[in-house]
mmCIF file of C-alpha atoms and ligand atoms in Angstrom:
data_model
loop_
_atom_site.group_PDB
_atom_site.id
_atom_site.type_symbol
_atom_site.label_atom_id
_atom_site.label_comp_id
_atom_site.label_asym_id
_atom_site.label_seq_id
_atom_site.Cartn_x
_atom_site.Cartn_y
_atom_site.Cartn_z
ATOM 1 C CA MET F 21 -9.549 13.485 12.359
ATOM 2 C CA THR F 22 -9.442 10.066 14.213
ATOM 3 C CA LYS F 23 -7.396 7.224 12.532
ATOM 4 C CA ILE F 24 -7.516 5.032 14.750
ATOM 5 C CA SER F 25 -10.591 3.751 17.257
ATOM 6 C CA ALA F 26 -10.982 0.849 19.344
ATOM 7 C CA ARG F 27 -14.332 0.727 20.773
ATOM 8 C CA ASN F 28 -14.819 -0.818 23.778
ATOM 9 C CA ILE F 29 -12.226 -4.483 23.368
ATOM 10 C CA TYR F 30 -12.276 -6.881 25.862
ATOM 11 C CA LYS F 31 -9.992 -10.096 25.294
ATOM 12 C CA ASN F 32 -9.526 -12.870 27.757
ATOM 13 C CA TYR F 33 -6.620 -15.180 27.905
ATOM 14 C CA GLY F 34 -8.759 -18.105 29.485
ATOM 15 C CA ALA F 35 -9.626 -17.240 32.960
ATOM 16 C CA VAL F 36 -7.254 -13.501 33.138
ATOM 17 C CA GLU F 37 -9.267 -10.290 31.433
ATOM 18 C CA ALA F 38 -6.708 -9.099 29.531
ATOM 19 C CA LEU F 39 -9.143 -5.914 28.721
ATOM 20 C CA ARG F 40 -12.994 -5.444 30.087
ATOM 21 C CA GLY F 41 -13.915 -2.706 27.474
ATOM 22 C CA VAL F 42 -11.016 -0.669 26.591
ATOM 23 C CA SER F 43 -11.557 1.986 24.015
ATOM 24 C CA LEU F 44 -8.553 4.563 22.565
ATOM 25 C CA ASP F 45 -8.640 6.856 20.244
ATOM 26 C CA VAL F 46 -5.602 8.134 18.268
ATOM 27 C CA ALA F 47 -5.885 11.381 15.725
ATOM 28 C CA GLU F 48 -4.255 11.551 12.673
ATOM 29 C CA GLY F 49 -0.835 13.039 13.040
ATOM 30 C CA GLU F 50 -0.244 12.371 16.779
ATOM 31 C CA ILE F 51 1.919 10.913 19.106
ATOM 32 C CA HIS F 52 -0.182 8.762 20.955
ATOM 33 C CA ALA F 53 1.946 7.172 24.109
ATOM 34 C CA VAL F 54 -0.083 3.977 25.862
ATOM 35 C CA CYS F 55 1.031 3.734 29.626
ATOM 36 C CA GLY F 56 -0.001 1.504 32.988
ATOM 37 C CA ASP F 57 0.977 -0.020 35.058
ATOM 38 C CA ASN F 58 2.601 -4.005 34.707
ATOM 39 C CA GLY F 59 -0.430 -6.453 32.936
ATOM 40 C CA ALA F 60 -3.332 -3.133 32.950
ATOM 41 C CA GLY F 61 -3.965 -4.935 28.530
ATOM 42 C CA LYS F 62 -0.922 -2.535 26.413
ATOM 43 C CA SER F 63 0.865 -5.253 24.916
ATOM 44 C CA THR F 64 -2.613 -7.106 24.717
ATOM 45 C CA LEU F 65 -4.544 -4.126 23.305
ATOM 46 C CA ILE F 66 -1.219 -3.270 20.448
ATOM 47 C CA LYS F 67 -1.495 -7.186 19.454
ATOM 48 C CA ILE F 68 -5.246 -5.984 18.192
ATOM 49 C CA LEU F 69 -4.135 -3.262 16.191
ATOM 50 C CA ALA F 70 -1.330 -5.199 15.109
ATOM 51 C CA GLY F 71 -3.576 -8.606 13.754
ATOM 52 C CA VAL F 72 -1.559 -10.937 16.142
ATOM 53 C CA GLU F 73 -4.415 -11.056 18.540
ATOM 54 C CA GLN F 74 -8.161 -10.731 17.894
ATOM 55 C CA PRO F 75 -10.559 -8.979 20.420
ATOM 56 C CA ASP F 76 -13.745 -11.388 21.702
ATOM 57 C CA GLN F 77 -16.128 -7.905 21.391
ATOM 58 C CA GLY F 78 -15.235 -4.919 20.931
ATOM 59 C CA GLU F 79 -14.465 -3.001 17.688
ATOM 60 C CA LEU F 80 -12.091 -1.677 15.632
ATOM 61 C CA LEU F 81 -12.153 1.282 13.621
ATOM 62 C CA VAL F 82 -9.552 2.513 10.367
ATOM 63 C CA ASP F 83 -10.245 6.024 9.643
ATOM 64 C CA GLY F 84 -13.420 5.490 9.761
ATOM 65 C CA ALA F 85 -14.335 2.344 8.706
ATOM 66 C CA ALA F 86 -14.220 -1.029 10.620
ATOM 67 C CA ARG F 87 -11.731 -3.074 10.358
ATOM 68 C CA ARG F 88 -10.653 -6.964 11.888
ATOM 69 C CA PHE F 89 -7.163 -8.471 11.504
ATOM 70 C CA ASP F 90 -7.238 -11.454 11.391
ATOM 71 C CA SER F 91 -2.919 -11.325 10.853
ATOM 72 C CA PRO F 92 -0.235 -9.102 11.299
ATOM 73 C CA THR F 93 -0.291 -9.258 7.570
ATOM 74 C CA ALA F 94 -3.466 -7.566 7.157
ATOM 75 C CA ALA F 95 -2.904 -5.375 9.359
ATOM 76 C CA LEU F 96 0.298 -4.024 7.513
ATOM 77 C CA LYS F 97 -1.333 -3.822 4.627
ATOM 78 C CA ALA F 98 -3.742 -1.492 6.165
ATOM 79 C CA GLY F 99 -1.154 0.754 7.223
ATOM 80 C CA LEU F 100 -0.914 -0.068 10.437
ATOM 81 C CA ALA F 101 3.332 -1.458 11.318
ATOM 82 C CA THR F 102 4.275 -2.545 14.725
ATOM 83 C CA ILE F 103 7.744 -2.600 16.005
ATOM 84 C CA HIS F 104 7.536 -4.894 18.981
ATOM 85 C CA GLN F 105 10.105 -5.606 21.900
ATOM 86 C CA ASP F 106 11.831 -7.922 20.228
ATOM 87 C CA LEU F 107 12.362 -5.904 17.111
ATOM 88 C CA ALA F 108 12.864 -9.193 15.711
ATOM 89 C CA VAL F 109 16.060 -8.022 13.287
ATOM 90 C CA ALA F 110 18.192 -10.314 11.675
ATOM 91 C CA PRO F 111 22.044 -8.869 12.871
ATOM 92 C CA ASP F 112 24.158 -10.897 10.437
ATOM 93 C CA MET F 113 21.722 -9.667 7.566
ATOM 94 C CA ALA F 114 22.873 -7.008 5.565
ATOM 95 C CA ILE F 115 20.459 -3.427 6.339
ATOM 96 C CA TYR F 116 18.840 -3.026 3.120
ATOM 97 C CA GLN F 117 18.246 -8.198 3.615
ATOM 98 C CA ASN F 118 16.682 -6.706 6.953
ATOM 99 C CA ILE F 119 14.465 -3.623 5.317
ATOM 100 C CA PHE F 120 13.132 -5.742 2.772
ATOM 101 C CA MET F 121 13.220 -8.886 3.784
ATOM 102 C CA GLY F 122 9.707 -11.276 2.623
ATOM 103 C CA ALA F 123 8.792 -8.925 -0.128
ATOM 104 C CA GLU F 124 12.305 -7.822 -1.945
ATOM 105 C CA LEU F 125 12.508 -6.602 -4.565
ATOM 106 C CA THR F 126 13.237 -8.181 -7.633
ATOM 107 C CA ARG F 127 13.580 -7.550 -12.146
ATOM 108 C CA SER F 128 13.856 -9.218 -14.393
ATOM 109 C CA VAL F 129 16.683 -10.832 -16.502
ATOM 110 C CA LEU F 130 16.977 -12.875 -19.840
ATOM 111 C CA GLY F 131 13.505 -13.862 -18.644
ATOM 112 C CA LEU F 132 14.732 -15.154 -15.050
ATOM 113 C CA ARG F 133 13.664 -12.988 -11.642
ATOM 114 C CA LEU F 134 16.783 -11.625 -10.073
ATOM 115 C CA LEU F 135 16.733 -9.595 -6.057
ATOM 116 C CA ASP F 136 17.007 -5.957 -7.742
ATOM 117 C CA LYS F 137 20.006 -4.922 -4.678
ATOM 118 C CA ALA F 138 20.627 -1.759 -6.172
ATOM 119 C CA ARG F 139 17.274 -0.496 -6.360
ATOM 120 C CA MET F 140 16.411 -2.315 -2.240
ATOM 121 C CA ARG F 141 19.696 0.238 -1.240
ATOM 122 C CA ARG F 142 18.607 3.200 -2.801
ATOM 123 C CA GLU F 143 15.489 2.249 -1.402
ATOM 124 C CA SER F 144 16.977 1.376 2.023
ATOM 125 C CA LEU F 145 19.442 5.265 2.466
ATOM 126 C CA GLY F 146 15.636 6.895 1.347
ATOM 127 C CA TYR F 147 13.921 5.163 3.933
ATOM 128 C CA MET F 148 17.555 5.474 6.146
ATOM 129 C CA GLY F 149 17.670 9.671 5.104
ATOM 130 C CA GLN F 150 14.182 10.198 6.278
ATOM 131 C CA LEU F 151 15.507 9.056 10.025
ATOM 132 C CA ASN F 152 18.811 8.780 10.510
ATOM 133 C CA ASP F 153 21.504 10.508 8.037
ATOM 134 C CA SER F 154 24.495 9.587 9.865
ATOM 135 C CA ILE F 155 23.675 5.761 8.624
ATOM 136 C CA THR F 156 24.964 5.579 4.576
ATOM 137 C CA ASP F 157 26.108 2.268 4.165
ATOM 138 C CA MET F 158 22.850 -0.214 3.701
ATOM 139 C CA ASN F 159 25.310 -2.874 3.198
ATOM 140 C CA ALA F 160 26.410 -2.751 6.749
ATOM 141 C CA LYS F 161 25.484 -5.756 8.963
ATOM 142 C CA VAL F 162 22.642 -4.430 12.439
ATOM 143 C CA ASN F 163 25.159 -7.142 14.803
ATOM 144 C CA ALA F 164 27.301 -3.341 13.747
ATOM 145 C CA LEU F 165 25.296 -0.668 14.445
ATOM 146 C CA SER F 166 23.703 0.281 18.295
ATOM 147 C CA GLY F 167 20.842 -0.283 19.839
ATOM 148 C CA GLY F 168 19.007 2.973 19.089
ATOM 149 C CA GLN F 169 20.348 1.929 15.144
ATOM 150 C CA ARG F 170 18.442 -1.087 14.864
ATOM 151 C CA GLN F 171 15.225 0.605 15.660
ATOM 152 C CA ALA F 172 15.676 3.203 12.952
ATOM 153 C CA VAL F 173 16.465 -0.443 10.815
ATOM 154 C CA ALA F 174 12.936 -1.678 12.249
ATOM 155 C CA ILE F 175 11.542 1.330 11.660
ATOM 156 C CA CYS F 176 13.208 2.001 7.604
ATOM 157 C CA ARG F 177 10.861 -1.730 7.371
ATOM 158 C CA ALA F 178 7.289 -0.045 8.256
ATOM 159 C CA LEU F 179 8.120 3.011 6.212
ATOM 160 C CA ARG F 180 9.218 0.481 3.625
ATOM 161 C CA TRP F 181 5.226 -0.914 3.654
ATOM 162 C CA ASN F 182 4.593 2.810 3.111
ATOM 163 C CA ALA F 183 2.765 2.100 6.478
ATOM 164 C CA ASN F 184 1.141 5.843 7.623
ATOM 165 C CA VAL F 185 0.494 4.629 11.413
ATOM 166 C CA VAL F 186 3.993 2.943 13.120
ATOM 167 C CA ILE F 187 2.659 1.558 16.858
ATOM 168 C CA LEU F 188 6.616 1.264 18.701
ATOM 169 C CA ASP F 189 6.771 -1.918 21.745
ATOM 170 C CA GLU F 190 8.827 -0.236 24.772
ATOM 171 C CA PRO F 191 11.435 0.917 22.136
ATOM 172 C CA THR F 192 13.616 3.018 24.562
ATOM 173 C CA ALA F 193 13.781 -0.590 27.142
ATOM 174 C CA ALA F 194 16.840 -1.431 26.706
ATOM 175 C CA LEU F 195 18.721 1.909 25.728
ATOM 176 C CA GLY F 196 21.173 3.513 27.107
ATOM 177 C CA VAL F 197 21.168 7.059 27.087
ATOM 178 C CA ARG F 198 22.295 8.545 24.100
ATOM 179 C CA GLU F 199 20.775 5.939 22.387
ATOM 180 C CA THR F 200 17.256 6.413 24.327
ATOM 181 C CA GLU F 201 18.329 10.035 22.467
ATOM 182 C CA GLN F 202 18.525 8.379 18.881
ATOM 183 C CA VAL F 203 14.797 7.091 19.120
ATOM 184 C CA LEU F 204 13.541 10.090 20.260
ATOM 185 C CA GLN F 205 14.762 11.974 17.608
ATOM 186 C CA LEU F 206 13.104 8.869 15.082
ATOM 187 C CA VAL F 207 10.372 9.192 16.635
ATOM 188 C CA ARG F 208 9.712 13.048 16.019
ATOM 189 C CA SER F 209 10.846 12.676 12.385
ATOM 190 C CA LEU F 210 7.744 10.230 11.701
ATOM 191 C CA LYS F 211 5.968 12.862 13.751
ATOM 192 C CA ARG F 212 6.972 15.655 10.973
ATOM 193 C CA ALA F 213 6.936 12.874 8.203
ATOM 194 C CA GLY F 214 3.803 12.511 8.907
ATOM 195 C CA LYS F 215 2.989 9.307 10.560
ATOM 196 C CA THR F 216 0.270 8.393 13.338
ATOM 197 C CA VAL F 217 2.560 7.274 16.280
ATOM 198 C CA ILE F 218 1.371 5.236 19.121
ATOM 199 C CA LEU F 219 4.162 4.220 21.937
ATOM 200 C CA ILE F 220 3.949 2.084 24.401
ATOM 201 C CA SER F 221 5.974 3.562 27.603
ATOM 202 C CA HIS F 222 6.958 3.258 30.973
ATOM 203 C CA ALA F 223 9.865 5.903 30.804
ATOM 204 C CA MET F 224 7.677 9.068 32.163
ATOM 205 C CA LYS F 225 10.287 11.086 30.483
ATOM 206 C CA ASP F 226 9.861 10.382 27.306
ATOM 207 C CA VAL F 227 6.271 10.103 27.218
ATOM 208 C CA ALA F 228 6.014 13.543 28.660
ATOM 209 C CA ALA F 229 8.443 15.072 26.284
ATOM 210 C CA LEU F 230 6.798 13.194 22.854
ATOM 211 C CA ALA F 231 3.182 12.789 22.938
ATOM 212 C CA ASP F 232 0.591 14.465 22.643
ATOM 213 C CA ARG F 233 -1.961 12.758 24.542
ATOM 214 C CA VAL F 234 -1.487 9.730 27.032
ATOM 215 C CA THR F 235 -3.844 6.679 27.671
ATOM 216 C CA ILE F 236 -3.586 5.525 30.959
ATOM 217 C CA LEU F 237 -4.835 1.608 31.234
ATOM 218 C CA ARG F 238 -5.150 0.266 34.219
ATOM 219 C CA THR F 239 -5.932 -3.959 34.646
ATOM 220 C CA GLY F 240 -7.244 -4.040 31.105
ATOM 221 C CA GLU F 241 -10.029 -1.112 31.918
ATOM 222 C CA ASN F 242 -9.621 3.179 30.125
ATOM 223 C CA GLN F 243 -8.133 4.612 33.634
ATOM 224 C CA ILE F 244 -7.686 8.233 32.621
ATOM 225 C CA THR F 245 -6.346 9.966 29.045
ATOM 226 C CA LEU F 246 -4.233 13.604 29.982
ATOM 227 C CA ASP F 247 -3.481 16.152 27.558
ATOM 228 C CA GLY F 248 -1.688 19.549 27.335
ATOM 229 C CA GLY F 249 -0.751 20.724 30.908
ATOM 230 C CA ASP F 250 -1.852 17.729 32.734
ATOM 231 C CA LEU F 251 1.060 15.642 30.639
ATOM 232 C CA THR F 252 3.815 15.906 33.153
ATOM 233 C CA ALA F 253 6.296 12.940 34.371
ATOM 234 C CA ASP F 254 5.039 13.837 37.272
ATOM 235 C CA ASN F 255 1.423 13.447 36.592
ATOM 236 C CA LEU F 256 1.709 10.285 34.366
ATOM 237 C CA ALA F 257 3.477 9.162 37.556
ATOM 238 C CA HIS F 258 1.117 9.900 39.355
ATOM 239 C CA TYR F 259 -1.581 8.657 38.423
ATOM 240 C CA ILE F 260 -0.142 5.903 37.429
ATOM 241 C CA LEU F 261 0.694 5.112 41.327
ATOM 242 C CA SER F 262 -3.068 6.143 42.042
ATOM 243 C CA GLY F 263 -4.775 4.373 40.505
ATOM 244 C CA GLU F 264 -6.763 8.139 40.227
ATOM 245 C CA VAL F 265 -9.804 8.848 37.595
ATOM 246 C CA ASN F 266 -10.442 12.275 38.572
ATOM 247 C CA ARG F 267 -7.658 15.391 36.648
ATOM 248 C CA VAL F 268 -6.449 17.369 40.517
ATOM 249 C CA HIS F 269 -4.875 20.664 39.217
HETATM 250 N N1 ATP V 19 -1.287 -15.226 26.079
HETATM 251 C C1 ATP V 19 -1.215 -14.716 27.250
HETATM 252 N N2 ATP V 19 -0.914 -15.990 28.040
HETATM 253 C C2 ATP V 19 -2.244 -15.676 29.654
HETATM 254 N N3 ATP V 19 -2.572 -14.178 29.612
HETATM 255 C C3 ATP V 19 -1.976 -12.940 29.853
HETATM 256 C C4 ATP V 19 -0.775 -13.589 27.870
HETATM 257 N N4 ATP V 19 -0.810 -12.601 27.583
HETATM 258 C C5 ATP V 19 -1.012 -11.355 28.585
HETATM 259 N N5 ATP V 19 -1.937 -12.820 29.231
HETATM 260 C C6 ATP V 19 -1.935 -11.450 31.176
HETATM 261 O O1 ATP V 19 -3.232 -10.368 31.053
HETATM 262 C C7 ATP V 19 -2.431 -8.986 31.160
HETATM 263 C C8 ATP V 19 -2.488 -8.321 30.660
HETATM 264 O O2 ATP V 19 -1.255 -8.654 29.539
HETATM 265 P P1 ATP V 19 -0.213 -7.904 28.881
HETATM 266 O O3 ATP V 19 1.379 -8.064 28.160
HETATM 267 O O4 ATP V 19 -1.766 -7.337 27.781
HETATM 268 O O5 ATP V 19 0.031 -6.768 29.119
HETATM 269 P P2 ATP V 19 1.576 -5.129 30.161
HETATM 270 O O6 ATP V 19 0.327 -3.482 30.081
HETATM 271 O O7 ATP V 19 1.615 -4.662 28.228
HETATM 272 O O8 ATP V 19 2.379 -5.209 31.411
HETATM 273 P P3 ATP V 19 3.461 -4.697 30.741
HETATM 274 O O9 ATP V 19 3.996 -3.698 31.145
HETATM 275 O O10 ATP V 19 3.960 -5.702 31.633
HETATM 276 O O11 ATP V 19 4.519 -5.561 29.333
HETATM 277 C C9 ATP V 19 -1.538 -9.587 31.838
HETATM 278 O O12 ATP V 19 -1.997 -10.014 33.495
HETATM 279 C C10 ATP V 19 -1.392 -10.808 31.116
HETATM 280 O O13 ATP V 19 -0.425 -12.158 32.678
HETATM 281 MG MG1 MG V 20 3.293 -5.540 27.566
#
């Protein structure tokens, strides 16, 4: 089943035509990567899926129904959570506070609404356990975590919103080898949990190892979509560098 379908999307920034009729079809439960050279339009497309930007033209369908996201909250409520490259975690706050930021759980005591810290910690541990069972102290400050572990916290926030589509913009760009491996494991855990994943990455090796399909954009247009045996790191690099639109076998 097609989970997300973006059809014929156009987006201009003033005189810059960032997207010129781009389409993207993401099947339910797949890891779908979006690749392409700098300025190809990847982030613009993701911002439209995340409700950060609105398309000038074109259609967005979720589970086959036409949708328009006027805000990031609207996208979240429709089950699409985006983890932006800068992560936007609060380093001085605890893991559970980051996961529930902006939507804290409360309980009522003698008519007063108090934060339900115990429940937030418990539920945080549950989300974290789906991804990485080595992180057990939900009171730990995020600034004590590695880059890969911070990605896990950001992904838990998506799980907390019950997102069934998780969009990751360059999740390994700033990470070392071991942390990158941790993030690749996180993405695999999301797939195992039945989530649909959209991954933006310049790391061809990671994309080839993870993705079920890859859509390559070039100067605001679709170049080619690769899957199966065509989806190798060498092939990805070849297409992105050459701009070729036909499959070579
Ligand atoms: N807010 C903006 N204002 C003006 N131009 C923009 C804006 N955002 C993006 N652009 C332009 O739109 C085009 C597509 O940019 P986009 O960020 O989507 O590319 P990208 O594929 O994500 O590139 P990168 O790999 O460098 O992240 C580029 O030419 C870029 O300069
Ligand atoms: Mg980008």
